[in-house]
GROMACS .gro file of C-alpha atoms in nm:
model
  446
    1UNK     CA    1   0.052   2.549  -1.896
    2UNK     CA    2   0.070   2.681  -1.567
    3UNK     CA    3   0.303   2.536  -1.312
    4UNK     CA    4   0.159   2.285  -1.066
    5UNK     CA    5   0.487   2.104  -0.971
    6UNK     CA    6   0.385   2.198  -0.603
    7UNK     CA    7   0.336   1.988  -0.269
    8UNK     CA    8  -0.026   2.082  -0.311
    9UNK     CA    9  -0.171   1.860  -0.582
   10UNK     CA   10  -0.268   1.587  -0.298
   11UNK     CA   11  -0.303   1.576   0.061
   12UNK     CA   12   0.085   1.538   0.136
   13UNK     CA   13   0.222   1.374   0.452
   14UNK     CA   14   0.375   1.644   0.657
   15UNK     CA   15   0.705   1.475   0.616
   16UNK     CA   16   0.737   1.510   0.232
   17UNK     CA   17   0.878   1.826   0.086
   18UNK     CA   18   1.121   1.999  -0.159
   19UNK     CA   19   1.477   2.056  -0.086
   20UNK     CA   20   1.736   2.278  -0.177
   21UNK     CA   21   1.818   2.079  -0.457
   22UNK     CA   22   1.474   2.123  -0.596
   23UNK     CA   23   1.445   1.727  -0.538
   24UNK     CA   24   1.145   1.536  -0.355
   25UNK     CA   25   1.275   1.494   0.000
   26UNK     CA   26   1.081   1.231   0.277
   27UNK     CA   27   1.112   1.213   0.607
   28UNK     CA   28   1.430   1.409   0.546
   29UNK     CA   29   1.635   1.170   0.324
   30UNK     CA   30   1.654   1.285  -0.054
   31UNK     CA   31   1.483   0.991  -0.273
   32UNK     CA   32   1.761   1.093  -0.575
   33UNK     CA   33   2.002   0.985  -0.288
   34UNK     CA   34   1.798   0.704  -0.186
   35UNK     CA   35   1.751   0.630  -0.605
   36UNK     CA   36   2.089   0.650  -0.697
   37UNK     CA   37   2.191   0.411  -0.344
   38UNK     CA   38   1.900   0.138  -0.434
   39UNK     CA   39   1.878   0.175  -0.764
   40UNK     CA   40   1.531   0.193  -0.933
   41UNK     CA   41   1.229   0.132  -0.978
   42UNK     CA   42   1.222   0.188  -0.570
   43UNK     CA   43   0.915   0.207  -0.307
   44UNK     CA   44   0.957   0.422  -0.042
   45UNK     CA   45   0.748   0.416   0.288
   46UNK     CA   46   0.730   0.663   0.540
   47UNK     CA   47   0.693   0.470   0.882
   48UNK     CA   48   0.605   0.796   1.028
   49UNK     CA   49   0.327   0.803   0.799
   50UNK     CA   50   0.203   0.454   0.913
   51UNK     CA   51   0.230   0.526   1.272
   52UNK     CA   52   0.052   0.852   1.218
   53UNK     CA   53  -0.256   0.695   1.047
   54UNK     CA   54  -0.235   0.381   1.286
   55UNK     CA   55  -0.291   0.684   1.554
   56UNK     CA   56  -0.583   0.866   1.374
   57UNK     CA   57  -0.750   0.537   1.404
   58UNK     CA   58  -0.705   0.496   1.750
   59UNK     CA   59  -0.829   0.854   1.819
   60UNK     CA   60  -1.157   0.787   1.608
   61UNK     CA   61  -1.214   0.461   1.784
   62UNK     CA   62  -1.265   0.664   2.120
   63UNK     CA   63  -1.616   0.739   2.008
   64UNK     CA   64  -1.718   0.391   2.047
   65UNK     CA   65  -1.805   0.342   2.441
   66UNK     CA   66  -1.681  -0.029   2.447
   67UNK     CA   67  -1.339  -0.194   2.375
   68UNK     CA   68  -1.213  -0.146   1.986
   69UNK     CA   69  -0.947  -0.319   1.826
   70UNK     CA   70  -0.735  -0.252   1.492
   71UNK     CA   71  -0.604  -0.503   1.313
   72UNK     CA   72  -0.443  -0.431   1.006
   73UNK     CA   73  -0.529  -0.602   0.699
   74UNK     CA   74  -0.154  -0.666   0.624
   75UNK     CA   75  -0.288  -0.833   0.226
   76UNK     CA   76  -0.214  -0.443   0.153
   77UNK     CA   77   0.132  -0.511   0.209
   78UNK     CA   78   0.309  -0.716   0.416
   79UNK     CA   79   0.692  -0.808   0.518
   80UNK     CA   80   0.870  -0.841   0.814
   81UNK     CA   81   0.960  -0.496   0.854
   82UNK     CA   82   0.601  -0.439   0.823
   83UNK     CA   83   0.509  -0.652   1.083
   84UNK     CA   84   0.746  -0.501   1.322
   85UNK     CA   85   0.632  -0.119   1.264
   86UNK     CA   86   0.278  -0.285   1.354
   87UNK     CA   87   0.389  -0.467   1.638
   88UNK     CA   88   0.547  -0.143   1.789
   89UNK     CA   89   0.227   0.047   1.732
   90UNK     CA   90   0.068  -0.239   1.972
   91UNK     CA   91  -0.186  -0.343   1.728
   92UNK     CA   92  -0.328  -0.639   1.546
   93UNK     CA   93  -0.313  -0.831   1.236
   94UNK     CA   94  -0.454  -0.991   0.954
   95UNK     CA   95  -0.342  -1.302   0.753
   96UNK     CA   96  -0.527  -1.445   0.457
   97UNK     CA   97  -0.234  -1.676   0.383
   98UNK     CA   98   0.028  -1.966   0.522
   99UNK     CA   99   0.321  -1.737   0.341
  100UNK     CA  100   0.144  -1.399   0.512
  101UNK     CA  101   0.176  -1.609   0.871
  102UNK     CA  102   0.511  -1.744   0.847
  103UNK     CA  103   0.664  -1.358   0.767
  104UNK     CA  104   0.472  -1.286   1.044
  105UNK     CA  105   0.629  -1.577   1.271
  106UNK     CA  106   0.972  -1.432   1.109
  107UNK     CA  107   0.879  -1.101   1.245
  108UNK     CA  108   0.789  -1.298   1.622
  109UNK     CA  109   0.398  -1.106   1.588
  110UNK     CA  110   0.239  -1.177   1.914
  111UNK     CA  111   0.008  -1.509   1.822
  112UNK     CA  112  -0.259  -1.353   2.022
  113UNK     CA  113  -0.296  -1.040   1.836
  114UNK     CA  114  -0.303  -1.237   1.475
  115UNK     CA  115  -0.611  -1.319   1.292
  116UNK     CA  116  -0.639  -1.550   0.987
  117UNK     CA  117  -0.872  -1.454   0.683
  118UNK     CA  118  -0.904  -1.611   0.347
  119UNK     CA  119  -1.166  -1.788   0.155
  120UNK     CA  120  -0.994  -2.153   0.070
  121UNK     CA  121  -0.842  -2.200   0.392
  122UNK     CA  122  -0.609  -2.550   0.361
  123UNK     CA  123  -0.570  -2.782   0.599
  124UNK     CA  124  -0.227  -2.734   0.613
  125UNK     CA  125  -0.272  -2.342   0.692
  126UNK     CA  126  -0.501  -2.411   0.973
  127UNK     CA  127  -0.302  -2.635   1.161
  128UNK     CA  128  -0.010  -2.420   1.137
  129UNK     CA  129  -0.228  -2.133   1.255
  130UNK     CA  130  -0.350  -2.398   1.537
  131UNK     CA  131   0.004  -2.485   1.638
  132UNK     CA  132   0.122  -2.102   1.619
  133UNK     CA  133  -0.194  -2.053   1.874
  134UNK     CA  134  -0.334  -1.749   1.687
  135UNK     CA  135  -0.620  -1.517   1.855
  136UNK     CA  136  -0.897  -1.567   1.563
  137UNK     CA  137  -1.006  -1.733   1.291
  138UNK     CA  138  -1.225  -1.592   1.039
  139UNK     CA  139  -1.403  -1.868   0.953
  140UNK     CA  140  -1.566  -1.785   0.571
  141UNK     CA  141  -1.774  -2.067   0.505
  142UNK     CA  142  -1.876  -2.460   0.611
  143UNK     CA  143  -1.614  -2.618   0.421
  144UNK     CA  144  -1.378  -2.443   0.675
  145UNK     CA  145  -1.605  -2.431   0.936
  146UNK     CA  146  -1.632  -2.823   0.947
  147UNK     CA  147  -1.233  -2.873   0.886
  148UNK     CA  148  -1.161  -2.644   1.229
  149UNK     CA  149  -1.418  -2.813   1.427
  150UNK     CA  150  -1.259  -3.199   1.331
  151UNK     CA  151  -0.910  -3.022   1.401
  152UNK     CA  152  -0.991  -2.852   1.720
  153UNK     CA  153  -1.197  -3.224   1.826
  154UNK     CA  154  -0.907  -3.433   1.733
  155UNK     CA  155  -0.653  -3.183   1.882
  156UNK     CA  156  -0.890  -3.123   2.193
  157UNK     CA  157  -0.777  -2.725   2.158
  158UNK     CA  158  -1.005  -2.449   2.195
  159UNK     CA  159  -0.996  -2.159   1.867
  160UNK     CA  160  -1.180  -1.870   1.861
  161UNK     CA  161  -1.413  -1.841   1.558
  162UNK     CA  162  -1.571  -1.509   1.387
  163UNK     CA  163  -1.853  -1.590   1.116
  164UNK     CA  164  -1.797  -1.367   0.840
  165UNK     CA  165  -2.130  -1.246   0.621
  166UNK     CA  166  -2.192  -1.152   0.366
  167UNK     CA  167  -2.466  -0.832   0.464
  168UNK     CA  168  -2.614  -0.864   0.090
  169UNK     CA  169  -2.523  -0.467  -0.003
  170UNK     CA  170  -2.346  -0.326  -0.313
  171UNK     CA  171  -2.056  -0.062  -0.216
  172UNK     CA  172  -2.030   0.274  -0.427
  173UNK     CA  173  -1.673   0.083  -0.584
  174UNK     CA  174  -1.476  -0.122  -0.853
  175UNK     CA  175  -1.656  -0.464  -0.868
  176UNK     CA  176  -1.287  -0.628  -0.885
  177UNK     CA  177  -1.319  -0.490  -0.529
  178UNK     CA  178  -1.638  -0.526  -0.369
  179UNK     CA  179  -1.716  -0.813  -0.065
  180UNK     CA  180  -2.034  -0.722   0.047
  181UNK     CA  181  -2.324  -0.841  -0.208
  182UNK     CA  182  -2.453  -1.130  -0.220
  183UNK     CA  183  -2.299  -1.292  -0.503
  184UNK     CA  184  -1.968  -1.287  -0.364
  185UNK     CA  185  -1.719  -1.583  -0.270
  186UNK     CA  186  -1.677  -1.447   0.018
  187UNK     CA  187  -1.845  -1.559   0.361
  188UNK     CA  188  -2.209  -1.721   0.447
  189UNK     CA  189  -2.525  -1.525   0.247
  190UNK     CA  190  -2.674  -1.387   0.583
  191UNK     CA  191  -3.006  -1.317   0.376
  192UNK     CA  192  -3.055  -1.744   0.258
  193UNK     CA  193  -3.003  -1.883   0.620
  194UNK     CA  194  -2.659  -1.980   0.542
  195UNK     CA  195  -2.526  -1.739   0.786
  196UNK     CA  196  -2.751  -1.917   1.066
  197UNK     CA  197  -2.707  -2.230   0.969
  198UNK     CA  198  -2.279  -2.184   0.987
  199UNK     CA  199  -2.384  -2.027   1.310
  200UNK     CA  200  -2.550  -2.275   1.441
  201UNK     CA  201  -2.289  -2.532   1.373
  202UNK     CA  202  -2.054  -2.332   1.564
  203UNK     CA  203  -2.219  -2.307   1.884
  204UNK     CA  204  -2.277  -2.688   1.825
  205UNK     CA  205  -1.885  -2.762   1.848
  206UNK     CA  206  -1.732  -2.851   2.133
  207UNK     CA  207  -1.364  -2.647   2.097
  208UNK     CA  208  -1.531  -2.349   1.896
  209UNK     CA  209  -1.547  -2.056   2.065
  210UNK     CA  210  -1.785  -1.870   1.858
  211UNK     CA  211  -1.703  -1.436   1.913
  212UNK     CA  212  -1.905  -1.248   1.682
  213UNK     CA  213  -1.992  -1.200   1.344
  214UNK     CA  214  -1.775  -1.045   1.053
  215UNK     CA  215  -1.879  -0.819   0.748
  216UNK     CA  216  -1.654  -0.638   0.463
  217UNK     CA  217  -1.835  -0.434   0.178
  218UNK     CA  218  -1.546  -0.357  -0.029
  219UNK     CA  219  -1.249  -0.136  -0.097
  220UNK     CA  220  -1.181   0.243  -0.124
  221UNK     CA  221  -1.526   0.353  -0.019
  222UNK     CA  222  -1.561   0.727   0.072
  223UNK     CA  223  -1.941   0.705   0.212
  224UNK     CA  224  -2.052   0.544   0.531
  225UNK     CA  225  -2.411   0.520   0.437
  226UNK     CA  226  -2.275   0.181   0.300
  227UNK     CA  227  -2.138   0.086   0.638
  228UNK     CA  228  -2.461   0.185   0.775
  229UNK     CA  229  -2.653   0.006   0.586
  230UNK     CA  230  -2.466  -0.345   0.600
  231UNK     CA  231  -2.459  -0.318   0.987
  232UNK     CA  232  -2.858  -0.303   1.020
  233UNK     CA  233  -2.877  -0.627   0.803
  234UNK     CA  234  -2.660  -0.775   1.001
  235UNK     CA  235  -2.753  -0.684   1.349
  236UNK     CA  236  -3.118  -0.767   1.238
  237UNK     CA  237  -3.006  -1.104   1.215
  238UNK     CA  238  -2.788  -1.138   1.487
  239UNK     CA  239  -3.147  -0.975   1.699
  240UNK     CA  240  -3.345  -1.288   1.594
  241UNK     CA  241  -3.039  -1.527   1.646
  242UNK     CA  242  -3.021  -1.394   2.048
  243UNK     CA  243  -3.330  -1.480   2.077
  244UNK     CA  244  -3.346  -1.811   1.870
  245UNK     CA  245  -3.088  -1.962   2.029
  246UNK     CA  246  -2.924  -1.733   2.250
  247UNK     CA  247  -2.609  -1.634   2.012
  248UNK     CA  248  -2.372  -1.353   2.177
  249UNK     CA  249  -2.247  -1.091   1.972
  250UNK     CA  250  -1.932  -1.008   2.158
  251UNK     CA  251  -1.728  -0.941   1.884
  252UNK     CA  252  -1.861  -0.704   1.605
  253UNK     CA  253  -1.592  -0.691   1.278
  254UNK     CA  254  -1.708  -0.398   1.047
  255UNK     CA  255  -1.376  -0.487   0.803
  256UNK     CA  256  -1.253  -0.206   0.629
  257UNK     CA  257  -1.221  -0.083   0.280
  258UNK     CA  258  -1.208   0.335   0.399
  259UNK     CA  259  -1.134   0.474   0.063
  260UNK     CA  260  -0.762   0.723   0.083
  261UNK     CA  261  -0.710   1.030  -0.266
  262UNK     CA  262  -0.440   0.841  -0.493
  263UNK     CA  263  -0.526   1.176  -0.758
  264UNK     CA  264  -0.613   1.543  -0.722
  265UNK     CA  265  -0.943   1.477  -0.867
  266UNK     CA  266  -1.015   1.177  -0.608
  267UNK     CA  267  -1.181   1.234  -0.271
  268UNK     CA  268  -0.963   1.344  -0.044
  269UNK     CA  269  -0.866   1.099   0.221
  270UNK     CA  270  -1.094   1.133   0.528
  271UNK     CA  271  -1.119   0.752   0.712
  272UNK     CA  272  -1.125   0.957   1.078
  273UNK     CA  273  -1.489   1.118   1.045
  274UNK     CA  274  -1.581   0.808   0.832
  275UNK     CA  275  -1.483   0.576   1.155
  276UNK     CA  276  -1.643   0.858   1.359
  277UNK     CA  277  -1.992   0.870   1.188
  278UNK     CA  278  -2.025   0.436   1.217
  279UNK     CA  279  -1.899   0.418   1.541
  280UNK     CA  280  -2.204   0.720   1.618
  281UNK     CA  281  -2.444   0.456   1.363
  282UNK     CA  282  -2.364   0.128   1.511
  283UNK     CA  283  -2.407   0.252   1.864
  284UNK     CA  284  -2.738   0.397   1.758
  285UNK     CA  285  -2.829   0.087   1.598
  286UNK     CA  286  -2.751  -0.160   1.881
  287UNK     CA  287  -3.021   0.079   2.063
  288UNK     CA  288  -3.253   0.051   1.892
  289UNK     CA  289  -3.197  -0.341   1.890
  290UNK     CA  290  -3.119  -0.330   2.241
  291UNK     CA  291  -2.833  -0.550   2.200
  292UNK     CA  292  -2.517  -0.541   2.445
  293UNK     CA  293  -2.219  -0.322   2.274
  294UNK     CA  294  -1.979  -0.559   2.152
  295UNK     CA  295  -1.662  -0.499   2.089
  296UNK     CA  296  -1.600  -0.269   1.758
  297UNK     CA  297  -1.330  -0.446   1.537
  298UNK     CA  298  -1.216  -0.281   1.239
  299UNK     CA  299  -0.972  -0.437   0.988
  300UNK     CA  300  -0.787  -0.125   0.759
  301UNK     CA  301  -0.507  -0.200   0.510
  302UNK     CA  302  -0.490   0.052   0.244
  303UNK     CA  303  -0.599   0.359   0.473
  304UNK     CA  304  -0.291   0.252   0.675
  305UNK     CA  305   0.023   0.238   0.456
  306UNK     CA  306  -0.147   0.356   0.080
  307UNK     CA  307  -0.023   0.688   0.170
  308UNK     CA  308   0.299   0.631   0.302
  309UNK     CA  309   0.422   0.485  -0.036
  310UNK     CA  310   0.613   0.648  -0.310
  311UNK     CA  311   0.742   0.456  -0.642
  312UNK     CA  312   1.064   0.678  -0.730
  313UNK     CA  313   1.085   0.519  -1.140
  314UNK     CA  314   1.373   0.640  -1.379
  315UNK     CA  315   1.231   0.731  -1.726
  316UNK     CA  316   1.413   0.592  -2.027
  317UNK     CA  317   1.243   0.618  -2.371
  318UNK     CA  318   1.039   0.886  -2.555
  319UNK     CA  319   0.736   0.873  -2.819
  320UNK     CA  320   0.543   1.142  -2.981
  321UNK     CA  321   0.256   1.148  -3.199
  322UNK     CA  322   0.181   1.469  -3.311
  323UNK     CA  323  -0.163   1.586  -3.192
  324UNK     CA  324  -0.215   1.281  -3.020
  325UNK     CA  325  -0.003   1.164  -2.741
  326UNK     CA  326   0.307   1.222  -2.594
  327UNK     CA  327   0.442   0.889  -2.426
  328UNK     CA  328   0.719   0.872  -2.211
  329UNK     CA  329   0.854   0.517  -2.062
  330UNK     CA  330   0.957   0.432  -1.693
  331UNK     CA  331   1.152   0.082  -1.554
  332UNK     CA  332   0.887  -0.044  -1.370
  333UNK     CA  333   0.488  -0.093  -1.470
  334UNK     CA  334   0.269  -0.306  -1.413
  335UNK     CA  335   0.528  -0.525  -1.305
  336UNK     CA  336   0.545  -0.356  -0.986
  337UNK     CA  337   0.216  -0.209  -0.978
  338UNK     CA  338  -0.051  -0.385  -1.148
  339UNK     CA  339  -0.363  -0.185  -0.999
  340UNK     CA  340  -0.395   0.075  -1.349
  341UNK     CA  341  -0.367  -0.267  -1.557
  342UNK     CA  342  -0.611  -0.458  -1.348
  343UNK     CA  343  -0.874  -0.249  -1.250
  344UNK     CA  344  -0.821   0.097  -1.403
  345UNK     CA  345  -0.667   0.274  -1.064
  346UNK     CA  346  -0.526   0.629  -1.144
  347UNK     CA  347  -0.228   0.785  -0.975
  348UNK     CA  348  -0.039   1.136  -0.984
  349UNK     CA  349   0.334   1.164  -0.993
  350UNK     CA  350   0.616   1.471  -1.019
  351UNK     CA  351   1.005   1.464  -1.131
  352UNK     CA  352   1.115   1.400  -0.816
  353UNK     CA  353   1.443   1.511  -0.925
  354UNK     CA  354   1.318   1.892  -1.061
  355UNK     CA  355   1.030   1.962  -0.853
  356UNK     CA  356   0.939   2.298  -0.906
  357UNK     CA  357   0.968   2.355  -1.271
  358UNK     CA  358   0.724   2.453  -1.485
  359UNK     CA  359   0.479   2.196  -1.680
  360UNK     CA  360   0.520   2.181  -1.983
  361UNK     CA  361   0.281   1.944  -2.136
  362UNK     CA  362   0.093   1.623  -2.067
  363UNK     CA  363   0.298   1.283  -2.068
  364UNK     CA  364   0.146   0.951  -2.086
  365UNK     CA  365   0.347   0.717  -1.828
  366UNK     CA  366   0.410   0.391  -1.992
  367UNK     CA  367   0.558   0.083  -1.797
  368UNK     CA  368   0.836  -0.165  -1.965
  369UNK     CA  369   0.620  -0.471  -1.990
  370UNK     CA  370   0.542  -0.605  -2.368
  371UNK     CA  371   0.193  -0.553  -2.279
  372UNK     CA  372  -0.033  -0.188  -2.463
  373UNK     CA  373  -0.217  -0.220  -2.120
  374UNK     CA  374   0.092  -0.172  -1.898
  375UNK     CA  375   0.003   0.205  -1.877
  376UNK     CA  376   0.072   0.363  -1.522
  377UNK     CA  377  -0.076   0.735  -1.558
  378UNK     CA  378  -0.271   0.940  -1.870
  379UNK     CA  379  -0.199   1.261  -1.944
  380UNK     CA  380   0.022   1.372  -1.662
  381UNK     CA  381   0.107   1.744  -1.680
  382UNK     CA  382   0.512   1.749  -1.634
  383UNK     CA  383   0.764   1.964  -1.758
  384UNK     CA  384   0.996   1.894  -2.037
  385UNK     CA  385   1.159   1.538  -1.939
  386UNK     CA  386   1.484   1.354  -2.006
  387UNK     CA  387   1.615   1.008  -2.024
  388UNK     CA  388   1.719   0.937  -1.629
  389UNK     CA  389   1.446   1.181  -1.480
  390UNK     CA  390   1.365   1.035  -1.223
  391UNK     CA  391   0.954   1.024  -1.174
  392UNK     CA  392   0.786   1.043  -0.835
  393UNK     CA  393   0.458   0.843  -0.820
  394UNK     CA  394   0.249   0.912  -0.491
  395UNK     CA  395   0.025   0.672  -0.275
  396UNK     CA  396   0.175   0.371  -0.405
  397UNK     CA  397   0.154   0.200  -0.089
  398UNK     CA  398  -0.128  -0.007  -0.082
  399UNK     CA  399  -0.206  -0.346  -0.330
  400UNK     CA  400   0.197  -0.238  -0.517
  401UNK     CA  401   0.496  -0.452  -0.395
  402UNK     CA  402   0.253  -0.718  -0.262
  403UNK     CA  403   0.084  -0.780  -0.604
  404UNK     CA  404   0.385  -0.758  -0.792
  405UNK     CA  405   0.526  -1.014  -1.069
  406UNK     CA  406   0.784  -1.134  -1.277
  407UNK     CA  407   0.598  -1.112  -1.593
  408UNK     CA  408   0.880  -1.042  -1.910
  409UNK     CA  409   1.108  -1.155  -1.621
  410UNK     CA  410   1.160  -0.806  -1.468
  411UNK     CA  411   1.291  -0.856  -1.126
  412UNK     CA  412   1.083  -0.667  -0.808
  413UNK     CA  413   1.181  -0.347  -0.720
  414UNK     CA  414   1.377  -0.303  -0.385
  415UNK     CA  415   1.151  -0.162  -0.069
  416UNK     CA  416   1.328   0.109   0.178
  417UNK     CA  417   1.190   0.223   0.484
  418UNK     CA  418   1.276   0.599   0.610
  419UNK     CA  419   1.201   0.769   0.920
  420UNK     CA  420   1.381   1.088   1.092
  421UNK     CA  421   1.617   1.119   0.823
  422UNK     CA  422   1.719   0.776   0.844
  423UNK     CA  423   1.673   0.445   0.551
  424UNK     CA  424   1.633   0.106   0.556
  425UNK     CA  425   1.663  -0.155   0.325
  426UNK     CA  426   1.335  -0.345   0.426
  427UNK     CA  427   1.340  -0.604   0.128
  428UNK     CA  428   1.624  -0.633  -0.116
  429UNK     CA  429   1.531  -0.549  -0.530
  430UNK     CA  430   1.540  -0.892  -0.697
  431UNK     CA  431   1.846  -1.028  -0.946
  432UNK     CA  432   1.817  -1.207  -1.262
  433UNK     CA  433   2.008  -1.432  -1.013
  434UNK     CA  434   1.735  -1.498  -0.809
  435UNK     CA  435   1.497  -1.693  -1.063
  436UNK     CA  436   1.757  -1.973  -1.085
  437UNK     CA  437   1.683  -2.067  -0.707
  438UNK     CA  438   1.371  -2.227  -0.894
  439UNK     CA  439   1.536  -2.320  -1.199
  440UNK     CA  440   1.651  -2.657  -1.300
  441UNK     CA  441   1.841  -2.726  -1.687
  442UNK     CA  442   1.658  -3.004  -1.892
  443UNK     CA  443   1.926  -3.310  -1.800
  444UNK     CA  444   2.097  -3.426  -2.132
  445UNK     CA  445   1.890  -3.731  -2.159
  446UNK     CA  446   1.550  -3.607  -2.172
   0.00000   0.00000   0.00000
């Protein structure tokens, strides 16, 4: 087989590359060093990564002749490292949780550049996103709708509301992962009235401050007819609701979703010319409606740090069937990435400690859980490998660390930032230890 152990399989961050020592090097800190100091399985980001895609966005954005906002839809992952990066890239942020908000609050996020997402909205969650004083909420349907408006009334406080829709499209996707059809839990039906009615309501409030409107087709989506399509529902709508009863779209929130190449045979990563082409739709579009341009609000999360992740895994055990499979086992799985397990995602992944050397054959990756599904890549071409390899997966950024679990009770893998040859332990790996802060032993009498 020939040799494709070569920085050329994806589309690389310029920061990644092979070092003397033939081992995968990021942002100019060796990840055997970086294995060997945190121990493994380990994710990796590259913040200069991050702050490189948070900048593509902001160039793309500059087609769009109004205001345009990022906020990054920090469910992909967040901590408090996280949030700082974000906050120095002067951007915003999304929260779909209470626990997503208080690492934020840990991280001291700017209030007024947080937004708060989610489908089953507690009480609880919105008064601590009241109290906090955050810029938006996305309000998703009327149970929520009617809880904010008898907190902001009792409270006599003012919140900014977005409607989210649902635009009634299907997305060229997983179905695990798309938002934008009608049967969806997410948002009001725009095409039964719901979206009107929820509308409505708002304007009706006294403390509501109703924005815009908010739509989100899906995940990893590589087309922007899609896009295209969803925003002419919508903006149909919001055309008859101007002149109804004089609703003001100042806030338009396309979501995100903008698909990024986890494998060489994916479609390579190209969210700049898809931001390009539906800012060039939606202005076309609000022509033709002749509706003010509101401001363009886009929400990406995977787009952002997918790429900037490696899993560095140490392979253990061995398994061949002859003329069948060739299995090789890593520490980690679906323990600390569930996303092959859950909805099939593929990934591509090198020895990070012997680059360069020849493949040899194909190796299924298997993960450590007691589980036939906990399979992380098929057929991987690799060459011959050894207990303690140590095995490089790529774009492991996204939907990873923040999904992960303690099934079989394997602990979480440690998190490590790098950047201009520098690390940074951004979230310590788990201990055995650490379950027994929840632990309690059955008292003698019970």
């Amino acid at each position: 087989m020939e040799n494709k152990n070569e920085l050329k399989q994806l589309d690389f961050p310029a920061t990644m590359k092979v070092n003397e020592q033939d081992h995968l090097e990021i942002a100019g800190v060796d990840t055997i060093d970086l294995a060997n100091k945190y121990g493994t399985p380990l994710l990796i980001y590259d913040v200069a990564t991050i702050r490189k895609n948070i900048q593509t966005y902001k160039e793309a954005l500059k087609t769009y002749r109004q205001n345009a906002e990022i906020s990054y839809a920090s469910k992909a992952f967040a901590s408090v490292a996280m949030y700082q990066v974000i906050k120095q890239e002067n951007i915003s942020i999304d929260v779909v949780s209470g626990g997503e908000l208080y690492l934020a609050k840990q991280a001291d996020f700017p209030a007024e550049k947080i937004n708060f997402h989610g489908n089953n909205k507690s009480k609880a969650e919105l008064e601590e996103a009241l109290d906090y004083g955050i810029d938006h909420f996305i309000v998703d349907n009327f149970h929520e709708l009617n809880m904010l408006r008898d907190l902001t009334d009792a409270r006599q406080q003012p919140a900014k509301v977005v409607i989210r829709v649902t635009p009634g499209v299907d997305a060229d996707t997983h179905k695990y992962i798309m938002t934008g059809q009608r049967d969806s839990k997410f948002g009001f039906d725009i095409q039964s009235g719901q979206a009107e009615e929820g509308v409505k309501i708002a304007l009706e409030t006294d403390y509501l401050q109703v924005e815009g409107i908010h739509m989100h087709i899906g995940s990893q989506i590589f087309d922007t007819e899609t896009y295209l399509l969803a925003m002419k529902q919508v903006l149909k709508h919001v055309k008859y609701w101007e002149e109804a009863f004089a609703f003001q779209l100042k806030v338009f929130n396309i979501g995100g979703g903008f698909g990024i190449q986890h494998t060489p045979d994916e479609k390579e990563t190209v969210f700049k010319q898809q931001l390009e082409t539906i800012s060039e739709g939606l202005m076309s579009l609000l022509d033709q409606y002749d509706l003010p341009y509101p401001e363009l609000w886009i929400e990406p999360g995977r787009s952002i740090v997918g790429e900037a992740g490696t899993t560095i895994y140490e392979i253990g055990s061995y398994k061949e069937l002859s003329g069948i499979r060739r299995y090789v086992s890593v520490d980690g799985g679906m323990s600390d990435n569930i996303r092959p397990a859950f909805y099939g995602a593929e990934y591509f992944g090198l020895l990070a400690n012997r680059m360069t050397e020849q493949t040899k054959s194909e190796f299924s990756i298997a993960g450590k859980a007691c589980e036939s599904g906990d399979m992380l890549i098929w057929d991987l071409p690799l060459p011959e490998v050894n207990p303690g390899d140590k095995l490089a997966v790529f774009n492991t950024g996204d939907y990873t660390f923040v999904m992960a679990s303690n099934y079989n009770r394997i602990p979480r893998p440690a998190v490590v930032f790098v950047e201009d040859g520098k690390d940074f332990l951004a979230i310590r790996r788990e201990t055995p230890e650490d379950f027994m802060r929840f632990e309690n032993h059955l008292p003698e009498d019970f």
